[in-house]
Coordinates of C-alpha atoms in Angstrom, one line a residue:
Chain A
M1 CA -72.3 58.8 95.3
I2 CA -72.8 62.5 94.6
P3 CA -69.4 64.1 94.1
L4 CA -68.5 66.9 96.5
I5 CA -67.4 69.1 93.6
D6 CA -69.0 68.8 90.3
V7 CA -67.7 71.0 87.5
K8 CA -69.5 70.7 84.1
G9 CA -68.3 72.5 80.9
I10 CA -67.0 75.6 82.6
T11 CA -65.9 78.4 80.4
K12 CA -64.5 81.7 81.5
I13 CA -64.1 84.6 79.2
Y14 CA -62.7 88.0 80.3
N15 CA -63.8 90.9 78.4
G16 CA -60.8 93.1 78.9
G17 CA -61.3 96.0 76.5
E18 CA -61.7 95.1 72.8
I19 CA -60.3 91.6 73.0
A20 CA -62.1 88.8 74.9
T21 CA -59.7 86.4 76.5
K22 CA -60.8 82.8 77.0
A23 CA -59.2 81.8 80.3
L24 CA -61.1 78.4 80.7
S25 CA -62.8 76.5 78.0
D26 CA -65.2 73.6 78.7
V27 CA -63.6 72.3 81.8
S28 CA -65.2 69.4 83.5
F29 CA -64.3 67.2 86.4
E30 CA -65.5 65.7 89.7
I31 CA -64.0 65.6 93.1
E32 CA -65.1 63.2 95.8
K33 CA -65.2 63.8 99.5
G34 CA -61.8 63.0 101.1
E35 CA -59.7 63.6 97.9
F36 CA -56.4 65.4 97.9
V37 CA -56.2 66.9 94.5
A38 CA -53.4 69.1 93.0
I39 CA -54.3 71.3 90.1
V40 CA -51.0 72.0 88.2
G41 CA -50.1 74.1 85.2
P42 CA -47.7 76.9 84.1
S43 CA -48.6 80.5 84.8
G44 CA -51.2 81.7 82.4
S45 CA -52.7 78.2 82.0
G46 CA -55.9 79.3 83.6
K47 CA -55.4 77.5 87.0
S48 CA -55.8 80.8 88.9
T49 CA -59.1 81.4 87.2
L50 CA -60.2 77.9 88.0
M51 CA -59.2 78.4 91.6
H52 CA -61.3 81.6 91.8
I53 CA -64.3 79.8 90.4
L54 CA -63.9 76.8 92.7
G55 CA -63.5 79.3 95.6
C56 CA -66.7 81.1 94.5
L57 CA -64.7 84.3 94.3
D58 CA -65.7 84.5 90.6
I59 CA -68.5 83.1 88.5
P60 CA -68.0 81.2 85.2
T61 CA -69.3 82.7 81.9
S62 CA -71.0 79.4 81.2
G63 CA -71.2 75.9 82.7
T64 CA -72.3 74.7 86.0
Y65 CA -70.5 74.3 89.3
I66 CA -72.0 72.4 92.1
I67 CA -70.4 72.3 95.5
N68 CA -71.7 70.0 98.2
G69 CA -75.0 69.8 96.3
R70 CA -75.4 73.5 95.8
N71 CA -75.4 75.0 92.4
V72 CA -73.7 78.4 92.6
E73 CA -75.1 79.5 89.3
N74 CA -77.2 82.7 89.6
M75 CA -76.2 83.2 93.2
N76 CA -75.8 86.8 94.3
D77 CA -72.8 88.3 96.1
D78 CA -74.2 87.5 99.6
E79 CA -75.1 84.0 98.7
L80 CA -71.6 83.5 97.3
A81 CA -70.1 85.0 100.5
N82 CA -72.1 82.4 102.5
I83 CA -70.8 79.5 100.4
R84 CA -67.3 80.8 100.8
N85 CA -67.8 81.0 104.5
K86 CA -69.4 77.6 105.0
E87 CA -68.0 75.4 102.3
I88 CA -64.5 76.7 101.5
G89 CA -61.4 77.2 103.5
F90 CA -58.9 79.4 101.8
V91 CA -55.1 79.2 102.1
F92 CA -53.4 81.8 100.0
Q93 CA -49.8 82.2 98.8
A94 CA -49.5 85.6 100.5
Y95 CA -51.1 84.2 103.7
N96 CA -53.6 87.1 103.7
L97 CA -53.8 87.4 107.5
L98 CA -55.1 90.6 109.1
S99 CA -51.9 92.2 110.3
R100 CA -53.3 94.3 113.1
T101 CA -54.8 91.4 115.1
T102 CA -53.4 88.3 116.8
S103 CA -53.2 84.7 115.5
I104 CA -56.2 83.6 117.4
K105 CA -58.3 86.6 116.3
N106 CA -57.4 85.8 112.7
V107 CA -58.6 82.3 113.1
C108 CA -61.8 83.6 114.7
L109 CA -62.6 85.8 111.8
P110 CA -64.5 83.3 109.6
M111 CA -66.3 82.1 112.6
I112 CA -67.5 85.6 113.4
Y113 CA -69.1 85.8 109.9
A114 CA -70.6 82.3 110.5
G115 CA -72.3 83.6 113.6
I116 CA -70.5 81.3 116.1
P117 CA -70.7 82.6 119.7
K118 CA -67.6 84.2 121.1
T119 CA -66.6 81.6 123.7
E120 CA -67.0 78.7 121.2
R121 CA -65.0 80.7 118.7
Y122 CA -62.0 81.2 120.9
E123 CA -62.1 77.6 122.1
R124 CA -62.1 76.2 118.6
A125 CA -59.5 78.7 117.3
K126 CA -57.2 77.7 120.2
K127 CA -57.6 74.0 119.4
L128 CA -56.9 74.6 115.7
L129 CA -53.8 76.7 116.4
I130 CA -52.5 73.9 118.8
S131 CA -53.1 71.3 116.1
V132 CA -50.9 73.2 113.6
G133 CA -48.2 73.6 116.3
L134 CA -48.8 77.2 117.3
G135 CA -50.1 76.7 120.8
N136 CA -47.4 79.1 122.1
K137 CA -48.1 81.8 119.6
L138 CA -51.8 82.4 120.0
F139 CA -51.5 86.1 120.8
N140 CA -48.7 87.0 118.5
S141 CA -49.6 89.3 115.6
P142 CA -48.7 88.2 112.1
N143 CA -45.6 90.5 111.9
Q144 CA -44.0 88.6 114.8
L145 CA -44.4 85.3 113.0
S146 CA -42.2 83.6 110.3
G147 CA -43.6 82.8 106.9
G148 CA -44.2 79.2 107.8
E149 CA -45.9 80.1 111.0
K150 CA -48.2 82.6 109.2
Q151 CA -49.1 79.9 106.7
R152 CA -50.0 77.6 109.6
V153 CA -52.3 80.3 111.0
A154 CA -53.8 80.6 107.6
I155 CA -54.4 76.8 107.5
A156 CA -55.9 76.9 111.0
R157 CA -58.2 79.7 109.8
S158 CA -59.2 77.7 106.8
M159 CA -60.4 74.9 109.0
A160 CA -62.4 77.2 111.3
T161 CA -65.9 76.8 109.9
E162 CA -65.3 73.1 109.1
P163 CA -65.7 73.7 105.4
S164 CA -66.2 70.9 102.8
I165 CA -63.0 71.7 101.0
I166 CA -59.7 73.4 101.7
L167 CA -58.6 75.4 98.7
A168 CA -54.9 76.2 98.8
D169 CA -53.5 78.5 96.2
E170 CA -49.7 78.1 95.9
P171 CA -49.5 77.7 99.7
T172 CA -45.8 77.1 99.6
G173 CA -45.0 79.7 97.0
N174 CA -43.4 82.1 99.5
L175 CA -41.7 79.5 101.7
A176 CA -38.3 77.9 101.9
S177 CA -38.2 74.2 101.0
K178 CA -38.0 73.0 104.7
Q179 CA -41.0 75.1 105.7
S180 CA -42.7 74.0 102.5
M181 CA -42.4 70.4 103.5
E182 CA -43.8 71.1 107.0
I183 CA -46.8 72.8 105.5
M184 CA -47.4 69.9 103.2
D185 CA -47.1 67.5 106.2
I186 CA -50.0 69.4 107.8
F187 CA -52.1 69.1 104.6
D188 CA -51.3 65.3 104.5
E189 CA -52.4 65.0 108.1
L190 CA -55.6 66.9 107.4
N191 CA -56.3 64.7 104.4
I192 CA -55.8 61.6 106.5
K193 CA -58.3 62.9 109.0
G194 CA -60.8 63.0 106.1
N195 CA -60.6 66.6 104.8
T196 CA -60.9 67.3 101.1
I197 CA -58.0 69.3 99.8
I198 CA -57.5 71.1 96.5
L199 CA -54.0 72.4 96.0
I200 CA -53.2 74.7 93.2
T201 CA -49.4 74.8 92.4
H202 CA -46.9 74.9 89.6
E203 CA -44.3 73.0 91.6
E204 CA -43.9 69.4 90.6
N205 CA -42.5 68.2 93.9
I206 CA -45.4 69.8 95.8
A207 CA -48.0 68.4 93.4
K208 CA -46.5 65.0 93.9
R209 CA -47.7 65.0 97.6
A210 CA -51.3 65.0 96.4
K211 CA -53.1 61.8 95.5
R212 CA -54.5 63.0 92.2
I213 CA -53.1 65.5 89.7
I214 CA -55.1 67.5 87.3
S215 CA -52.9 69.2 84.7
I216 CA -54.2 72.3 83.0
M217 CA -52.8 74.1 79.9
D218 CA -54.2 76.9 77.9
G219 CA -57.5 76.7 79.7
K220 CA -58.0 73.0 79.1
I221 CA -57.5 69.9 81.2
V222 CA -54.6 68.0 79.5
N223 CA -54.3 65.2 82.0
D224 CA -56.1 63.8 85.0
T225 CA -54.4 61.0 86.9
G226 CA -57.6 60.1 88.6
R227 CA -57.5 58.8 92.1
L228 CA -54.2 57.3 92.9
N229 CA -54.0 54.9 95.8
Chain B
M1 CA -71.3 90.0 113.0
K2 CA -72.5 91.6 116.2
L3 CA -72.5 95.3 116.5
L4 CA -70.4 95.2 119.7
E5 CA -67.7 93.3 117.9
I6 CA -67.7 95.7 115.0
L7 CA -67.5 98.5 117.5
E8 CA -64.5 96.9 119.3
E9 CA -62.8 96.5 116.0
S10 CA -63.4 100.0 114.9
I11 CA -62.0 101.4 118.1
L12 CA -58.9 99.3 117.7
V13 CA -58.4 100.6 114.1
L14 CA -58.9 104.3 115.2
K15 CA -56.5 103.7 118.1
T16 CA -53.8 102.4 115.8
N17 CA -54.0 105.6 113.7
R18 CA -54.3 107.9 116.7
M19 CA -52.8 110.9 115.1
R20 CA -54.9 110.7 112.0
T21 CA -58.0 110.0 114.0
V22 CA -57.5 113.2 116.1
L23 CA -56.8 115.3 113.1
S24 CA -59.7 114.1 111.0
V25 CA -62.2 114.7 113.9
L26 CA -60.8 118.2 114.6
G27 CA -63.4 119.6 112.2
I28 CA -66.2 117.9 114.0
I29 CA -64.8 119.0 117.4
I30 CA -64.7 122.6 116.4
G31 CA -68.1 122.5 114.6
I32 CA -70.0 120.8 117.5
G33 CA -68.1 123.0 120.0
S34 CA -69.1 126.2 118.4
V35 CA -72.7 125.1 117.8
I36 CA -73.0 124.1 121.4
S37 CA -71.4 127.3 122.8
L38 CA -73.6 129.4 120.6
I39 CA -76.8 127.6 121.5
T40 CA -75.8 127.8 125.2
L41 CA -75.0 131.5 125.0
G42 CA -78.2 132.2 123.1
E43 CA -80.2 130.4 125.8
A44 CA -78.3 132.2 128.5
S45 CA -79.0 135.6 127.1
Q46 CA -82.6 134.7 126.5
Q47 CA -82.9 133.5 130.0
S48 CA -81.4 136.7 131.4
V49 CA -83.7 138.9 129.4
K50 CA -86.6 136.8 130.5
E51 CA -85.6 137.3 134.1
R52 CA -85.3 141.0 133.7
I53 CA -88.7 141.3 132.0
Q54 CA -90.3 139.2 134.7
S55 CA -88.8 141.4 137.4
L56 CA -91.0 144.2 136.1
G57 CA -93.9 142.3 137.5
S58 CA -95.4 138.9 137.0
N59 CA -98.7 138.3 135.3
L60 CA -98.7 141.9 134.4
I61 CA -101.1 143.3 131.8
T62 CA -100.7 146.8 130.5
I63 CA -103.5 148.9 129.1
S64 CA -102.4 151.8 127.1
P65 CA -104.5 154.6 125.5
G66 CA -104.8 154.7 121.7
G67 CA -105.7 151.8 119.4
T68 CA -103.2 149.3 118.2
Q69 CA -103.9 149.9 114.6
S70 CA -103.7 153.6 114.8
G71 CA -102.3 155.1 111.6
F72 CA -100.2 158.2 111.9
L73 CA -103.2 160.4 111.2
R74 CA -104.8 159.1 114.4
G75 CA -101.9 160.2 116.5
G76 CA -99.5 158.2 118.5
P77 CA -100.5 156.6 121.8
D78 CA -98.6 159.4 123.7
D79 CA -101.2 161.8 122.5
A80 CA -104.2 159.7 123.1
K81 CA -106.2 160.8 126.1
T82 CA -108.8 158.0 126.0
L83 CA -107.9 156.2 129.3
K84 CA -109.2 157.8 132.4
Y85 CA -108.7 157.1 136.1
N86 CA -112.3 156.1 136.2
D87 CA -111.6 153.2 133.8
A88 CA -109.2 151.8 136.5
L89 CA -111.8 152.3 139.2
E90 CA -114.4 150.6 137.1
I91 CA -112.1 147.6 136.5
E92 CA -111.5 147.4 140.2
K93 CA -115.2 147.6 141.0
S94 CA -116.4 145.1 138.3
D95 CA -117.7 141.7 139.4
R96 CA -117.2 140.3 136.0
L97 CA -113.5 140.4 136.0
T98 CA -113.0 137.1 137.9
T99 CA -109.5 136.7 136.5
V100 CA -108.1 140.0 137.7
D101 CA -106.1 140.5 140.9
K102 CA -104.8 144.1 141.3
V103 CA -105.3 147.2 139.4
A104 CA -103.2 150.4 139.3
A105 CA -103.3 153.5 137.1
S106 CA -100.5 155.9 136.4
Y107 CA -99.8 159.1 134.6
S108 CA -96.2 159.6 133.7
S109 CA -94.4 162.7 132.4
R110 CA -91.1 164.4 132.7
A111 CA -90.6 167.3 135.0
Q112 CA -87.9 169.4 136.7
I113 CA -87.3 168.5 140.3
S114 CA -85.1 170.3 142.7
F115 CA -83.7 170.2 146.3
Q116 CA -82.0 173.3 147.4
E117 CA -79.5 174.2 144.7
N118 CA -79.5 170.7 143.0
N119 CA -81.9 170.0 140.3
M120 CA -82.6 167.4 137.7
N121 CA -85.1 166.5 134.9
T122 CA -86.7 163.1 135.5
N123 CA -89.8 161.0 135.2
V124 CA -92.6 162.0 137.5
I125 CA -95.2 159.3 137.8
G126 CA -98.6 159.8 139.3
I127 CA -99.7 156.4 140.7
T128 CA -102.4 154.6 142.6
E129 CA -101.7 152.5 145.7
N130 CA -101.2 149.1 143.9
Y131 CA -98.6 150.4 141.4
F132 CA -95.6 149.5 143.5
S133 CA -96.6 145.9 144.1
L134 CA -97.7 145.5 140.5
R135 CA -94.3 146.7 139.2
N136 CA -92.4 144.8 141.9
I137 CA -91.0 148.0 143.4
E138 CA -90.1 147.8 147.0
I139 CA -89.9 150.6 149.5
E140 CA -86.6 150.6 151.2
Y141 CA -87.1 153.5 153.6
G142 CA -90.3 155.2 154.8
V143 CA -93.7 154.4 153.3
G144 CA -95.4 154.1 149.9
I145 CA -98.3 156.1 148.4
T146 CA -101.6 155.1 150.0
Q147 CA -105.2 155.4 149.0
K148 CA -105.5 158.2 151.6
D149 CA -102.9 160.2 149.8
I150 CA -104.8 159.7 146.5
G151 CA -108.1 160.7 148.1
T152 CA -106.7 163.9 149.5
S153 CA -104.4 164.7 146.5
S154 CA -101.7 165.2 149.0
K155 CA -98.3 166.6 148.0
V156 CA -96.2 163.6 149.0
V157 CA -93.5 161.9 147.0
V158 CA -91.7 158.6 146.9
I159 CA -88.3 158.9 145.3
G160 CA -86.2 156.5 143.4
N161 CA -82.9 155.4 144.7
G162 CA -81.0 157.0 141.8
V163 CA -82.6 160.4 142.5
I164 CA -81.0 160.6 145.9
E165 CA -77.5 160.4 144.5
E166 CA -78.3 163.3 142.2
L167 CA -80.2 165.6 144.6
F168 CA -78.8 164.8 148.0
T169 CA -75.1 164.7 148.7
G170 CA -75.5 161.9 151.2
K171 CA -75.3 164.1 154.3
V172 CA -79.0 164.7 154.7
N173 CA -81.6 162.1 155.4
P174 CA -84.1 162.7 152.5
I175 CA -87.1 161.3 154.4
G176 CA -89.2 164.3 155.6
Q177 CA -87.3 166.8 153.4
G178 CA -89.2 168.9 150.9
I179 CA -88.5 168.9 147.2
R180 CA -89.9 171.0 144.4
I181 CA -91.6 169.4 141.4
D182 CA -92.3 172.0 138.7
G183 CA -92.4 174.6 141.4
N184 CA -94.7 172.8 143.8
S185 CA -93.4 171.7 147.1
F186 CA -93.6 168.0 148.0
K187 CA -92.7 166.1 151.1
I188 CA -90.6 163.0 150.7
I189 CA -92.2 160.0 152.5
G190 CA -90.3 157.1 151.1
I191 CA -87.4 155.8 149.0
T192 CA -87.6 152.8 146.7
K193 CA -85.2 150.0 146.7
S194 CA -82.7 150.0 143.8
K195 CA -83.6 147.5 141.0
G196 CA -80.2 147.7 139.5
S197 CA -79.5 146.7 135.9
E198 CA -83.1 146.6 134.7
M199 CA -84.3 147.4 131.2
V200 CA -86.9 149.9 132.5
S201 CA -85.5 151.2 135.7
S202 CA -87.6 152.9 138.4
D203 CA -84.4 154.2 140.1
N204 CA -84.5 157.6 138.5
S205 CA -88.2 158.2 138.9
V206 CA -90.2 159.9 141.5
F207 CA -93.7 158.9 142.4
I208 CA -96.6 161.1 143.6
P209 CA -100.3 160.3 144.0
L210 CA -102.2 160.1 140.7
T211 CA -104.8 162.6 141.7
T212 CA -102.0 165.1 142.7
A213 CA -100.4 164.7 139.3
Q214 CA -103.7 165.1 137.4
K215 CA -105.2 168.0 139.4
V216 CA -102.3 169.9 141.0
L217 CA -99.6 169.6 138.5
Y218 CA -101.1 169.2 135.1
G219 CA -104.8 169.9 135.2
I220 CA -105.8 166.8 133.2
D221 CA -108.0 163.8 133.8
H222 CA -106.5 161.0 131.7
V223 CA -103.9 158.4 132.6
T224 CA -101.0 157.0 130.5
S225 CA -101.4 153.5 131.5
I226 CA -103.5 151.1 133.6
L227 CA -101.7 148.1 135.0
V228 CA -103.6 145.0 135.8
S229 CA -102.4 141.7 137.2
A230 CA -104.0 138.4 136.4
K231 CA -104.6 136.0 139.2
N232 CA -102.1 133.5 137.7
E233 CA -100.2 132.9 134.6
E234 CA -102.8 130.8 132.9
L235 CA -105.4 133.5 133.4
I236 CA -103.4 136.2 131.5
D237 CA -105.2 135.6 128.2
P238 CA -108.7 135.3 129.6
A239 CA -108.1 138.4 131.7
M240 CA -106.9 140.4 128.6
N241 CA -110.2 139.4 126.9
Q242 CA -112.4 140.3 129.8
L243 CA -110.6 143.6 130.2
G244 CA -111.1 144.3 126.5
Y245 CA -114.8 143.7 126.5
L246 CA -115.3 145.7 129.7
L247 CA -113.4 148.7 128.4
L248 CA -115.2 148.5 125.0
E249 CA -118.5 148.7 126.8
L250 CA -117.3 151.5 129.1
H251 CA -116.2 153.5 126.1
G252 CA -119.3 152.7 124.2
I253 CA -117.4 151.1 121.3
K254 CA -119.1 148.2 119.4
N255 CA -116.4 147.1 117.0
P256 CA -113.2 145.8 118.7
E257 CA -111.3 147.1 115.7
D258 CA -112.1 150.7 116.6
A259 CA -110.8 150.2 120.2
D260 CA -109.3 153.5 121.6
F261 CA -106.9 151.5 123.9
S262 CA -104.5 148.5 123.5
I263 CA -103.8 145.7 125.9
T264 CA -100.5 144.0 126.0
S265 CA -99.1 141.5 128.5
Q266 CA -95.6 141.1 129.8
E267 CA -95.7 137.9 127.8
D268 CA -96.1 139.8 124.6
L269 CA -92.9 141.7 125.3
L270 CA -91.2 138.5 126.4
E271 CA -92.2 136.9 123.1
T272 CA -90.9 139.8 121.0
V273 CA -87.6 139.8 122.8
S274 CA -87.3 136.0 122.6
E275 CA -88.0 136.2 118.9
I276 CA -85.2 138.6 118.4
T277 CA -82.6 136.8 120.5
G278 CA -83.8 133.5 118.9
T279 CA -83.2 134.8 115.4
F280 CA -79.7 135.9 116.3
T281 CA -79.0 132.5 117.9
T282 CA -80.3 130.7 114.9
L283 CA -78.3 132.8 112.5
L284 CA -75.1 132.2 114.5
T285 CA -75.8 128.5 114.9
G286 CA -76.4 128.3 111.2
I287 CA -72.9 129.7 110.5
A288 CA -71.4 127.3 112.9
A289 CA -73.3 124.5 111.3
I290 CA -71.5 125.1 108.1
S291 CA -68.2 124.2 109.8
L292 CA -69.9 120.9 110.7
V293 CA -70.4 120.2 107.0
V294 CA -66.8 121.0 106.4
G295 CA -65.9 118.6 109.2
G296 CA -68.1 116.0 107.6
I297 CA -66.4 116.3 104.3
G298 CA -63.1 115.8 106.2
I299 CA -64.4 112.6 107.7
M300 CA -65.6 111.4 104.3
N301 CA -62.2 112.1 102.9
I302 CA -60.3 110.2 105.6
M303 CA -62.8 107.3 105.3
L304 CA -62.2 107.1 101.5
V305 CA -58.4 106.9 102.2
T306 CA -59.0 104.2 104.8
V307 CA -61.1 102.1 102.4
T308 CA -58.4 102.4 99.7
E309 CA -55.7 101.5 102.2
R310 CA -57.6 98.5 103.4
T311 CA -58.7 97.1 100.1
R312 CA -56.7 94.0 100.7
E313 CA -58.3 93.6 104.1
I314 CA -61.7 94.0 102.6
G315 CA -60.8 91.3 100.1
I316 CA -59.7 88.9 102.8
R317 CA -62.8 89.5 104.8
K318 CA -65.0 88.9 101.8
A319 CA -63.1 85.7 100.9
L320 CA -63.7 84.5 104.4
G321 CA -67.5 85.1 104.1
A322 CA -68.2 88.7 105.0
K323 CA -71.4 89.9 103.3
R324 CA -71.8 93.3 101.7
K325 CA -73.9 94.4 104.6
T326 CA -71.2 93.4 107.1
I327 CA -68.6 95.4 105.3
T328 CA -70.9 98.4 105.0
K329 CA -71.7 98.2 108.7
Q330 CA -68.0 97.9 109.6
F331 CA -67.0 101.1 107.9
L332 CA -70.1 103.0 108.8
V333 CA -69.6 102.2 112.5
E334 CA -66.0 103.3 112.1
S335 CA -67.1 106.7 110.8
I336 CA -69.8 107.0 113.4
V337 CA -67.3 106.2 116.1
L338 CA -65.0 108.8 114.6
T339 CA -67.7 111.6 114.5
L340 CA -69.2 110.6 117.8
T341 CA -65.8 111.0 119.5
G342 CA -65.5 114.4 117.8
G343 CA -69.1 115.2 119.0
V344 CA -68.4 114.3 122.6
L345 CA -65.0 116.2 122.6
G346 CA -66.8 119.1 120.8
L347 CA -69.5 119.1 123.5
L348 CA -66.9 119.3 126.2
L349 CA -65.2 122.1 124.4
G350 CA -68.5 123.9 123.8
I351 CA -69.5 123.6 127.4
G352 CA -66.1 124.8 128.6
V353 CA -66.2 127.9 126.3
S354 CA -69.7 128.8 127.2
L355 CA -69.0 128.4 130.9
I356 CA -66.1 130.8 130.6
I357 CA -68.1 133.4 128.5
T358 CA -71.3 133.3 130.7
K359 CA -69.1 133.6 133.8
T360 CA -67.3 136.6 132.6
M361 CA -70.5 138.3 131.2
G362 CA -72.4 137.4 134.4
L363 CA -75.1 135.5 132.5
P364 CA -76.9 132.4 133.9
S365 CA -75.3 129.3 132.4
V366 CA -77.8 126.8 131.2
I367 CA -76.4 123.5 129.8
S368 CA -79.5 121.9 128.4
I369 CA -80.2 118.3 127.6
T370 CA -81.2 119.6 124.2
S371 CA -77.7 120.7 123.4
I372 CA -76.2 117.5 124.6
S373 CA -78.5 115.3 122.6
L374 CA -78.1 117.7 119.7
A375 CA -74.3 117.2 119.8
V376 CA -74.6 113.4 120.0
G377 CA -77.4 113.2 117.4
V378 CA -75.8 115.6 114.9
S379 CA -72.4 113.9 115.1
C380 CA -73.9 110.5 114.6
L381 CA -75.8 111.9 111.7
I382 CA -72.6 113.3 110.1
G383 CA -71.0 109.9 110.6
I384 CA -73.8 108.2 108.8
I385 CA -74.2 110.8 106.0
F386 CA -70.5 111.2 105.2
G387 CA -69.5 107.6 106.0
W388 CA -72.1 106.0 103.8
Y389 CA -70.5 106.5 100.5
P390 CA -67.0 105.3 101.6
A391 CA -68.6 102.3 103.3
H392 CA -70.8 101.6 100.2
R393 CA -67.7 101.7 98.0
A394 CA -65.9 99.3 100.3
S395 CA -68.8 96.8 100.3
K396 CA -68.9 96.9 96.5
L397 CA -65.3 95.8 96.0
Q398 CA -65.0 92.4 94.3
P399 CA -63.0 90.0 96.4
I400 CA -60.6 88.9 93.7
E401 CA -59.8 92.5 92.7
A402 CA -59.4 93.4 96.4
L403 CA -57.1 90.4 97.0
R404 CA -54.9 91.3 94.1
Y405 CA -54.5 94.8 95.4
E406 CA -51.0 95.5 96.6

């Protein structure tokens, strides 16, 4: 079976001024469809860099990255934008919702870029928001929502274009523990439905909810539990 | 992303920052407003000049003595005595002049005229029968000068409306009265209708038969102008050509450059005047256009601020799959909506201002499609030109950098 994500010998070097910093060195792993993976590591370990590369927000200095059979090497800005739109659903620590618009319009946004017609967009967005328990907050703007609710809108948004993977970068980082658990319940549920989830976190108890843990330190993988059943 | 959706979004953004939106388009409003009102005023004054010139007589061609290229040694056209009454008669008789409708000759000079104790110095014009109709002069009371008067060189006079006020105190009916022109007694047979505020007014002139002026008053045989009307507007140029060749032949001149007369049409005068008013309008509009550039820079400034403010939003959009083109489009549409709003408001302002001015100055007010499309076009163009750089900058932002931005 061809893995959904295939990372081979990825190295990322930042040329900040005189000193070149190696954020990732020769990282390789594969993720199959339907996995729920946590990438853990302390800050400065390179996990954010890895997340950016996995999310096609940045490109590696060397090495190959194949997502859903597509090699992102040598892709230009617009092709990368297309991959982000079709293959990846982002959930950020800071929610990153557009503050001026309603929940439903936020969920619609990636579908606008995917060229999905308006009526279908709204229908799908409504369904997604109901599925994350926000059926009564469709037309609230983000500043009328609690942190947990905002993150649920973000999760609904990440599902909008039915991407291959959901990439969650410290999704519970700004939340209280009760809300964190609720968010993790949603991820569990999504994974059970067959979605592939990659969770980047530094919290042990959050990482434990995943079915595979890749530990990263100083730009290298130090431990990969493999698929736990 | 569809244009309509981008448009909706842009309007929403501009609505949320209402105060800023209004202030930033103020430059465009004032710029477009002044351009529109100046163009409208220019057109209005041109129109009114045109109307005045046309009221002098339509399709009118004037033949004057003296060549057009006369240097100062050859003497000015006032001194030239090369046009005779006979030329006018030949023009009238000729079968070749298929384009010509009416012909009149005139001899004009200034003379002292008096009635009882009142006297004034005014234009005395010796004319032929068609002169009044060619110059659009109407007789209000009495009769005009007829061919019979010319044939008999009778001492009759038609006086201008303005002359009455000077010579008669209003108690006497001037018709049938005698006035003296340079000591000769003339009988008043008609009064012309006032032409009001015209450039070349006939109100202060008196008209006598041409032959009377030539033989009785001055003892000369030339005329100061021959007026000819073309059958219609299209025939003005061919008529001028035919007249030129006929007169060259009559005067026995082979080279047209040596012509001892000049032919001008009302259109020539119109063109000259239009050119002058046109130049003024262009100049003023040019100055107003500078304010548009200033307004455009204001738009660019506010758009750059907007892009910086919304760096994070741009990052989110890019992360969610917005292409560079989409981001460019979004900000470009926003700046066009901004300038177009300014353009429309400026148009209304301009129309308002020019209506007030034309009303108070008594000019005809013409609001042309040209000025409306100009306002819309120019304001869109400003939006594109000055919005392009900020939009380009927004599209170039790297998603990670933009997402990190606080």
